[in-house]
PDB file of C-alpha atoms in Angstrom:
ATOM      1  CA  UNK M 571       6.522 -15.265   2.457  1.00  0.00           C
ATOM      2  CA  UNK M 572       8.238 -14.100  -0.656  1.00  0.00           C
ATOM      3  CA  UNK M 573       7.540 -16.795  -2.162  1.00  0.00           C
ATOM      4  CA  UNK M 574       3.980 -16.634  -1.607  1.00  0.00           C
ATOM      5  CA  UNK M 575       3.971 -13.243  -3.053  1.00  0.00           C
ATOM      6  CA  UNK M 576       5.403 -15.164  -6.329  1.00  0.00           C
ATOM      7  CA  UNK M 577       3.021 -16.861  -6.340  1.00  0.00           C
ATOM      8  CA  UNK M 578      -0.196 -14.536  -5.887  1.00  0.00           C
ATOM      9  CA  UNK M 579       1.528 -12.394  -8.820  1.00  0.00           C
ATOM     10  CA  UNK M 580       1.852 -14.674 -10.907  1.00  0.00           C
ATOM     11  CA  UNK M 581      -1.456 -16.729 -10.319  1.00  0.00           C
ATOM     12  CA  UNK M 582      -2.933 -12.803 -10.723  1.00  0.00           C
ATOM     13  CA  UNK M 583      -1.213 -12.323 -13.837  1.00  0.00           C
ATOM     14  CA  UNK M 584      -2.104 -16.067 -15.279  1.00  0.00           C
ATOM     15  CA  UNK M 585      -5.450 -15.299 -14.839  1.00  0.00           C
ATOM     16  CA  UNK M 586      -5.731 -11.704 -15.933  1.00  0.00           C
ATOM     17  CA  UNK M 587      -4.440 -13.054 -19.279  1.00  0.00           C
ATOM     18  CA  UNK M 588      -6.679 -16.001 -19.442  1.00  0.00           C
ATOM     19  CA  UNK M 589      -9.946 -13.485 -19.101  1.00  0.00           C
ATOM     20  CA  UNK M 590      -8.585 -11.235 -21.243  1.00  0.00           C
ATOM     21  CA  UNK M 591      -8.382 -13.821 -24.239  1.00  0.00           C
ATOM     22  CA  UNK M 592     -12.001 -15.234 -23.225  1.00  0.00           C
ATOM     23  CA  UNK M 593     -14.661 -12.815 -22.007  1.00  0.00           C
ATOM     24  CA  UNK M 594     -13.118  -9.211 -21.923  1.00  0.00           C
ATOM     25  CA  UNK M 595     -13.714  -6.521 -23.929  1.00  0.00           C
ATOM     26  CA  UNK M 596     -11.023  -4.094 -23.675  1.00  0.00           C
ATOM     27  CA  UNK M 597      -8.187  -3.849 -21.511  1.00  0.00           C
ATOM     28  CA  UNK M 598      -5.785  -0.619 -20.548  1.00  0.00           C
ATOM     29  CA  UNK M 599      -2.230  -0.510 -18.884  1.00  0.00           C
ATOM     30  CA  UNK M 600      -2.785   2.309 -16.092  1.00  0.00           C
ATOM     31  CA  UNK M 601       0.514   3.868 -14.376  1.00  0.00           C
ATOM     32  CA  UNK M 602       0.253   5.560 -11.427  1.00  0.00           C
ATOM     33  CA  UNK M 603       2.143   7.883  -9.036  1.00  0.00           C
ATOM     34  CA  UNK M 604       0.463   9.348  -5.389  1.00  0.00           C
ATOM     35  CA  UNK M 605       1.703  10.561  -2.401  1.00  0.00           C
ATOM     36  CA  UNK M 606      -0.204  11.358   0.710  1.00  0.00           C
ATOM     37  CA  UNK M 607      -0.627  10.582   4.132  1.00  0.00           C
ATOM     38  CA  UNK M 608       0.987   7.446   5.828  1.00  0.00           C
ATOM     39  CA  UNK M 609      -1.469   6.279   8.898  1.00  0.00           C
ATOM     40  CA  UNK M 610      -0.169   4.221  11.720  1.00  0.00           C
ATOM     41  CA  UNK M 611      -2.787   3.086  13.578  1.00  0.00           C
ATOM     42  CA  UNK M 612      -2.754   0.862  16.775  1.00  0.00           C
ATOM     43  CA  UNK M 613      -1.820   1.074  20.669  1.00  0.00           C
ATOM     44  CA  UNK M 614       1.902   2.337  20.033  1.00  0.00           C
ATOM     45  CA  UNK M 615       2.624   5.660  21.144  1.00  0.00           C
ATOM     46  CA  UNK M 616       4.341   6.206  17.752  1.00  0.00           C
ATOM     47  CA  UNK M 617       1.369   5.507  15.725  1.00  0.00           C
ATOM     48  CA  UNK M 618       0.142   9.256  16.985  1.00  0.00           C
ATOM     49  CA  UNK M 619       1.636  11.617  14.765  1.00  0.00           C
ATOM     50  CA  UNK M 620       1.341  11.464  10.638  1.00  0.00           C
ATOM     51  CA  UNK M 621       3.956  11.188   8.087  1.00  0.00           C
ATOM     52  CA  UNK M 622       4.273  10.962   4.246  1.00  0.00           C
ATOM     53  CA  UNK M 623       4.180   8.002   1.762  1.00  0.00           C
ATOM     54  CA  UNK M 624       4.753   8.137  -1.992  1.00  0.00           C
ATOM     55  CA  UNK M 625       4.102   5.387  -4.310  1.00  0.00           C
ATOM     56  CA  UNK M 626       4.098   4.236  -8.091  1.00  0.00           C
ATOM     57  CA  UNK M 627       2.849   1.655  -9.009  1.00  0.00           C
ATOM     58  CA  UNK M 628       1.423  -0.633 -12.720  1.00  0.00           C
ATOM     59  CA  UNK M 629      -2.465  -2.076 -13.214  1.00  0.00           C
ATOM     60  CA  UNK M 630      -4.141  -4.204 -15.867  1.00  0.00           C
ATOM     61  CA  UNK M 631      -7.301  -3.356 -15.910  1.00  0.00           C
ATOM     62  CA  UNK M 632      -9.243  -5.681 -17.523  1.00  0.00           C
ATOM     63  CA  UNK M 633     -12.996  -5.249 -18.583  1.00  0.00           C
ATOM     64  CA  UNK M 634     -16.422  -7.147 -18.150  1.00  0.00           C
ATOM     65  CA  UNK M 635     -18.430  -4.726 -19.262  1.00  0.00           C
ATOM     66  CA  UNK M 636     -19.390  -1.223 -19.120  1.00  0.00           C
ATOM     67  CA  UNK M 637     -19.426  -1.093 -15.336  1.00  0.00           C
ATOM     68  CA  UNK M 638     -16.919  -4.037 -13.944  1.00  0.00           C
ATOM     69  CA  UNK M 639     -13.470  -4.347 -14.307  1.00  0.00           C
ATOM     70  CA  UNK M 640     -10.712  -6.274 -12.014  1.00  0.00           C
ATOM     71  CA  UNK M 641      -7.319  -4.562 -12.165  1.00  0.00           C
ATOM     72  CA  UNK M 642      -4.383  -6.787 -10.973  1.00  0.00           C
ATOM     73  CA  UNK M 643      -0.585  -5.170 -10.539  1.00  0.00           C
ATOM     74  CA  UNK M 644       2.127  -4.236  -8.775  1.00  0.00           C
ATOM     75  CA  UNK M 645       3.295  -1.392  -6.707  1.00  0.00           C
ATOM     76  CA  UNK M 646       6.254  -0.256  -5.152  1.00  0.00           C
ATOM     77  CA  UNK M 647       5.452   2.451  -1.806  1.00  0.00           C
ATOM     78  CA  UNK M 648       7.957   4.419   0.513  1.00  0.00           C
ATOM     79  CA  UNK M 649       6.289   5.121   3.926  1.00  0.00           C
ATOM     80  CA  UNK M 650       8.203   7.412   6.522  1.00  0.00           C
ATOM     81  CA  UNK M 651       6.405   8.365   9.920  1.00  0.00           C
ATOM     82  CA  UNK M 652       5.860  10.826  12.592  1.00  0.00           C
ATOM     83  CA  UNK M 653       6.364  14.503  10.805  1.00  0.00           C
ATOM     84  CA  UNK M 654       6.943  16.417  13.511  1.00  0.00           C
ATOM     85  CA  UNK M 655      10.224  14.558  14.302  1.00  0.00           C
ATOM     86  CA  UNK M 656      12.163  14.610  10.916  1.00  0.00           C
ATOM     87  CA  UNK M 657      15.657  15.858  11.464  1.00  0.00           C
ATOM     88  CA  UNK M 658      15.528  15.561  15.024  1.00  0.00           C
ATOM     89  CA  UNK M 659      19.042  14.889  16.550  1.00  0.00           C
ATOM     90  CA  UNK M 660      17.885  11.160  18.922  1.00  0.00           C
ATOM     91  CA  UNK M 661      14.157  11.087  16.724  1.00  0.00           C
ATOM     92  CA  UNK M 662      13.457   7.353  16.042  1.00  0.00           C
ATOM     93  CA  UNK M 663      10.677   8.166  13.092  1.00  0.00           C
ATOM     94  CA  UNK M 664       9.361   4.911  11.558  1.00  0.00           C
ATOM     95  CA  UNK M 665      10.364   4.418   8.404  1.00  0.00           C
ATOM     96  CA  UNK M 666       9.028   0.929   5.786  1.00  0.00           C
ATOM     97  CA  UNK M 667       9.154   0.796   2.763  1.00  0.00           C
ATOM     98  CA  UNK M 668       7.348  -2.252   0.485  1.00  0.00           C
ATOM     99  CA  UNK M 669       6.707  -4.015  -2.720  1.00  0.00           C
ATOM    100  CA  UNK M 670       3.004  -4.852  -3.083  1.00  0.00           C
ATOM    101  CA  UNK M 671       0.886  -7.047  -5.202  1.00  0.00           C
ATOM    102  CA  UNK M 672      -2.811  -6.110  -5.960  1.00  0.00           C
ATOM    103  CA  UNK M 673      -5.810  -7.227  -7.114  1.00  0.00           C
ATOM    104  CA  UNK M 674      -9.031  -4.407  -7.264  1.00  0.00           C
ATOM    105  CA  UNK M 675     -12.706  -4.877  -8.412  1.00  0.00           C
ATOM    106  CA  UNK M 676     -13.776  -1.572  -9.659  1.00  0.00           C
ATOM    107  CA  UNK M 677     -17.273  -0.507 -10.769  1.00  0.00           C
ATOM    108  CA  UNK M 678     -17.288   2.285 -13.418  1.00  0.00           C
ATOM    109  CA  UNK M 679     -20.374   5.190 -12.922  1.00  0.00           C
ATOM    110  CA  UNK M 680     -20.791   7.293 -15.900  1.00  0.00           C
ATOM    111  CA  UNK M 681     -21.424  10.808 -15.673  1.00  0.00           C
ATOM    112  CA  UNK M 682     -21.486  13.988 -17.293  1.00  0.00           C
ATOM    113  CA  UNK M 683     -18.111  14.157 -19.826  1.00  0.00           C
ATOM    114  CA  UNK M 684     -15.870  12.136 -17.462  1.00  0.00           C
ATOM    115  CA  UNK M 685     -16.163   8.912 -15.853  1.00  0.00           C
ATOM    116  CA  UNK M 686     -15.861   7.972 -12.072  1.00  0.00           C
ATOM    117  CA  UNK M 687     -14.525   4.579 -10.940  1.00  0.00           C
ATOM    118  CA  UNK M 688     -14.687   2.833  -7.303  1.00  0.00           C
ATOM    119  CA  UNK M 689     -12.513   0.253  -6.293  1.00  0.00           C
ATOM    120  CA  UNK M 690     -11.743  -1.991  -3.818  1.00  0.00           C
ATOM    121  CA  UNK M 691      -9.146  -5.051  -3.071  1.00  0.00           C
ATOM    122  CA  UNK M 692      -6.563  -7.085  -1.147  1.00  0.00           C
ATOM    123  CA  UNK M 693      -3.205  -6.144  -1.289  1.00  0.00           C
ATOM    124  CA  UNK M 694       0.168  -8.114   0.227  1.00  0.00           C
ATOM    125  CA  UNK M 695       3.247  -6.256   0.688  1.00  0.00           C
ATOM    126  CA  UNK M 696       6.705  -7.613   1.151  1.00  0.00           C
ATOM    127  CA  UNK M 697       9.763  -5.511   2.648  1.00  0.00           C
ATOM    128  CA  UNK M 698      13.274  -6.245   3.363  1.00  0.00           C
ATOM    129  CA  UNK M 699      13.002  -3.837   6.112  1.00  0.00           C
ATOM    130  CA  UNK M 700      15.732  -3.201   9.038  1.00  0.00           C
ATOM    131  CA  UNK M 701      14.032  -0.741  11.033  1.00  0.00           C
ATOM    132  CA  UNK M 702      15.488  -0.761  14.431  1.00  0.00           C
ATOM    133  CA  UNK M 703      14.514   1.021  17.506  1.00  0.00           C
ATOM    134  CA  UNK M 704      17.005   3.773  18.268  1.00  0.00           C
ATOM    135  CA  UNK M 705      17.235   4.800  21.878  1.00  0.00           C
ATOM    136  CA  UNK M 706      19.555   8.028  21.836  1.00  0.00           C
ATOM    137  CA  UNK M 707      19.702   8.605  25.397  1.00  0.00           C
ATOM    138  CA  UNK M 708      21.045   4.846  26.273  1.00  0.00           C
ATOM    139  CA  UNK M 709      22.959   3.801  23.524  1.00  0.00           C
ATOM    140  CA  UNK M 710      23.267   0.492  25.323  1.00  0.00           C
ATOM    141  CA  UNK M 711      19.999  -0.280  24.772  1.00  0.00           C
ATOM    142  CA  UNK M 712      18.922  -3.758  24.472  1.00  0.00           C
ATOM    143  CA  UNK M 713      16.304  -2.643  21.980  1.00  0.00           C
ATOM    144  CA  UNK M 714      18.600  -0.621  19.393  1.00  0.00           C
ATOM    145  CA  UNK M 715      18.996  -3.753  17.584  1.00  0.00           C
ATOM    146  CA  UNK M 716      15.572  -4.893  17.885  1.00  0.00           C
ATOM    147  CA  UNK M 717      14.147  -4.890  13.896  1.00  0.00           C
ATOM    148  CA  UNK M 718      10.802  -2.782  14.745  1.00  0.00           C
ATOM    149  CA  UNK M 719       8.006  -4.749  12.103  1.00  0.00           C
ATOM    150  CA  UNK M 720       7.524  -7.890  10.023  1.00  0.00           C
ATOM    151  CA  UNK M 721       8.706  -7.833   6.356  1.00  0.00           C
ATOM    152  CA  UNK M 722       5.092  -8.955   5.223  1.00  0.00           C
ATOM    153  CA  UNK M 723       1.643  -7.998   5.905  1.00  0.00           C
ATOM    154  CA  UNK M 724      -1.974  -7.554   4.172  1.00  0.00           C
ATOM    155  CA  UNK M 725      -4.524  -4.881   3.673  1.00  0.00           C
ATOM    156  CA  UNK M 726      -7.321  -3.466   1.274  1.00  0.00           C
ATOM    157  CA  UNK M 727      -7.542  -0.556  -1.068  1.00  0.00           C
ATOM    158  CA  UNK M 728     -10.431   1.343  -1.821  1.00  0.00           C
ATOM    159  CA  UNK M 729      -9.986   3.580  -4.332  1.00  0.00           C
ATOM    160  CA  UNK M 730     -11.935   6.479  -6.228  1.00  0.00           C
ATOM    161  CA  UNK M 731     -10.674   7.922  -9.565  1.00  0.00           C
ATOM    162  CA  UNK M 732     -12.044  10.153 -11.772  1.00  0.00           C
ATOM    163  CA  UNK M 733     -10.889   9.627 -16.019  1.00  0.00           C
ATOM    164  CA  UNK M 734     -11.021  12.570 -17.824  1.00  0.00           C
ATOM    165  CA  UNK M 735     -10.790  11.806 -21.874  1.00  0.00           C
ATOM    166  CA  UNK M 736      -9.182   8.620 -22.903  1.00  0.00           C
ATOM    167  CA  UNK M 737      -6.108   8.780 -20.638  1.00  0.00           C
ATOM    168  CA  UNK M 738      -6.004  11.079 -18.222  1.00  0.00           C
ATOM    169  CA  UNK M 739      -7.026   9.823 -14.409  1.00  0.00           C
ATOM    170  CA  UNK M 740      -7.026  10.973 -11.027  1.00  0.00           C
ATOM    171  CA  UNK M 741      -8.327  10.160  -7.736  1.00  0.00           C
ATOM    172  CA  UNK M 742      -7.674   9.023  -4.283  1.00  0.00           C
ATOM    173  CA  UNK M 743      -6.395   5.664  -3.278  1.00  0.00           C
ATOM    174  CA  UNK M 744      -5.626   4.400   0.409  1.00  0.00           C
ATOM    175  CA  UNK M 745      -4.395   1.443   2.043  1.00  0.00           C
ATOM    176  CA  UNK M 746      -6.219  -0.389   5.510  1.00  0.00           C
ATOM    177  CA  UNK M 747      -3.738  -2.324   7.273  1.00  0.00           C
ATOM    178  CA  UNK M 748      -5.192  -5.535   8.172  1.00  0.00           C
ATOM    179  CA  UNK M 749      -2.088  -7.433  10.450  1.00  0.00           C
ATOM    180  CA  UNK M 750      -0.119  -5.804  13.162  1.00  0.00           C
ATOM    181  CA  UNK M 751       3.145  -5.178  11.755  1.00  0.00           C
ATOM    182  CA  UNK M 752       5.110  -4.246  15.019  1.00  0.00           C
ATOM    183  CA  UNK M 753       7.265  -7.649  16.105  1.00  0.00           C
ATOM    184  CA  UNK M 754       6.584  -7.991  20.325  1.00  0.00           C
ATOM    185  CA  UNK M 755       9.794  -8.190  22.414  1.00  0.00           C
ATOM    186  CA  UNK M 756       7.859  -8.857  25.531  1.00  0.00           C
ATOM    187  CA  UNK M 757      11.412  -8.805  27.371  1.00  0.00           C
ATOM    188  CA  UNK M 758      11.818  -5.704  26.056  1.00  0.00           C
ATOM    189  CA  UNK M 759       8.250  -4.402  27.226  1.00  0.00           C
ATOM    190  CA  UNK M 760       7.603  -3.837  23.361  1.00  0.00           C
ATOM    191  CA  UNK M 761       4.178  -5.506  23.019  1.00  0.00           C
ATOM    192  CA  UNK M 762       2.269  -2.731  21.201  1.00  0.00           C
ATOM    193  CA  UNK M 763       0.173  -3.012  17.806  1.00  0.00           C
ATOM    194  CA  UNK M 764       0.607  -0.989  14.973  1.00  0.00           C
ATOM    195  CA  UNK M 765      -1.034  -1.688  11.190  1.00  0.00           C
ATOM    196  CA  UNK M 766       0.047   0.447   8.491  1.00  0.00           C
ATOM    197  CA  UNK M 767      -2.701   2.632   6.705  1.00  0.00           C
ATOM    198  CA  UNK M 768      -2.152   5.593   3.854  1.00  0.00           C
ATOM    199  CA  UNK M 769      -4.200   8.385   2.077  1.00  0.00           C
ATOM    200  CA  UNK M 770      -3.055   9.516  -1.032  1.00  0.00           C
ATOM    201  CA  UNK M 771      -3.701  11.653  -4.143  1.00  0.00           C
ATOM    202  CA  UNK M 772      -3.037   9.969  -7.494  1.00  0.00           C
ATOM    203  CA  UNK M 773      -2.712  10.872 -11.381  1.00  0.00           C
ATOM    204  CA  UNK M 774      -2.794   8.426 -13.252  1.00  0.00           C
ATOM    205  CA  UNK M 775      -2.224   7.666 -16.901  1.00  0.00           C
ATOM    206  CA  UNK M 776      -3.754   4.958 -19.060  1.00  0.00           C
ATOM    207  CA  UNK M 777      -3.350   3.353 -22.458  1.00  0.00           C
TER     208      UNK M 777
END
C-alpha cells in the first residue's frame, strides 16, 4: 500500500506539472495548518465520544480559469480520540496518526472584496500505526497486543475557504472516512466498524 501511495503522488504531481506548462493560467503554493474535531464514526462503542486532530499540510493549486482549479498535495494529520478520557489511569483513547495524499477540485465564487472557494476530493492516507487495545483491568489480555486499525484507508474532503487579499486564507476543511479502519479479531469478539472523519478550522497562506 505504500507503494501505491508513491505512486498516486507522484502520478498527481506528474500531471499537475504537465497542466501547468499547457493550459493553466496561474498557479499558487498554499500551506496550511487546522485543527478541529476528529470523528469516529461506526458501530464501536469507542467511536462515541470526540477528540482532537491537528494537521499541516502543502497544495498546488493549479488554475483553469476564473472559477476551476484542481489542487494536488500532501498532508501530514495527528488524530487522538475520545476527550473525556485523556489522562485517565486504564483509558485506552484511540490514537492514529497519517500521511495523506490529495487531490481537490475547487470552484472559486467571487464576492464582495474577498473570494470564497469550495472544494472537494479523494484523499489516501498511510500510517505506521501500533495502536493496541489496552485492557487495564486484565493485563493478560489476549487483545493488548491486538494492533487496533489498518495502516491505510481512503476518504473525501470537502472544503470551504474564504481568501482575503492575495495571500491570506481561511476556512473549514473535513475528512469522510470511506473504509472501516478497525482490523476484526472475531476470536477476540472485536468485529466492530469504525471510519475516521474530522472537522477542522484552517488558515492558510498562499503564494
Amino acid at each position: 500500500m505504500k507503494r501505491i501511495l508513491l505512486s498516486v503522488i507522484a502520478v498527481i504531481v506528474i500531471a499537475a506539472g504537465a497542466m501547468a506548462q499547457e493550459k493553466i493560467k496561474r498557479f499558487e503554493n498554499i500551506f496550511q495548518v487546522g485543527g478541529g474535531l476528529f470523528l469516529e464514526s461506526g458501530t464501536y462503542d469507542s467511536g462515541n465520544n470526540p477528540g482532537a486532530a491537528l494537521r499541516l499540510s502543502y497544495g498546488l493549486d493549479i488554475k483553469f480559469n476564473e472559477c476551476w482549479s484542481i489542487m494536488p498535495g500532501i498532508g501530514a494529520t495527528g488524530m487522538l480520540g475520545d476527550v473525556r478520557h485523556w489522562g485517565w489511569v486504564g483509558g485506552d483513547v484511540d490514537d492514529y496518526s497519517c500521511l495523506d495524499a490529495f487531490c481537490d477540485v475547487r470552484f472559486h465564487i467571487q464576492s464582495d472584496g474577498s473570494r470564497i472557494v469550495l472544494g472537494l476530493g479523494p484523499c489516501f492516507y498511510y500510517s505506521k500505526n501500533s495502536d493496541t487495545y489496552y485492557i487495564d483491568h486484565d493485563p493478560m489480555d489476549p487483545r493488548n497486543s491486538d494492533i487496533k486499525f489498518w495502516n491505510h484507508g481512503y476518504g473525501l474532503r470537502p472544503s470551504i475557504f474564504f481568501e482575503h487579499g492575495r495571500h491570506f486564507k481561511w476556512g473549514f476543511e473535513g475528512n469522510i472516512g470511506l473504509r472501516n479502519m478497525r482490523i476484526p479479531y472475531p476470536e477476540h469478539n472485536i468485529t466492530g466498524k469504525t471510519r475516521f472523519n474530522n472537522i477542522m478550522v484552517v488558515a492558510a497562506f498562499g503564494f
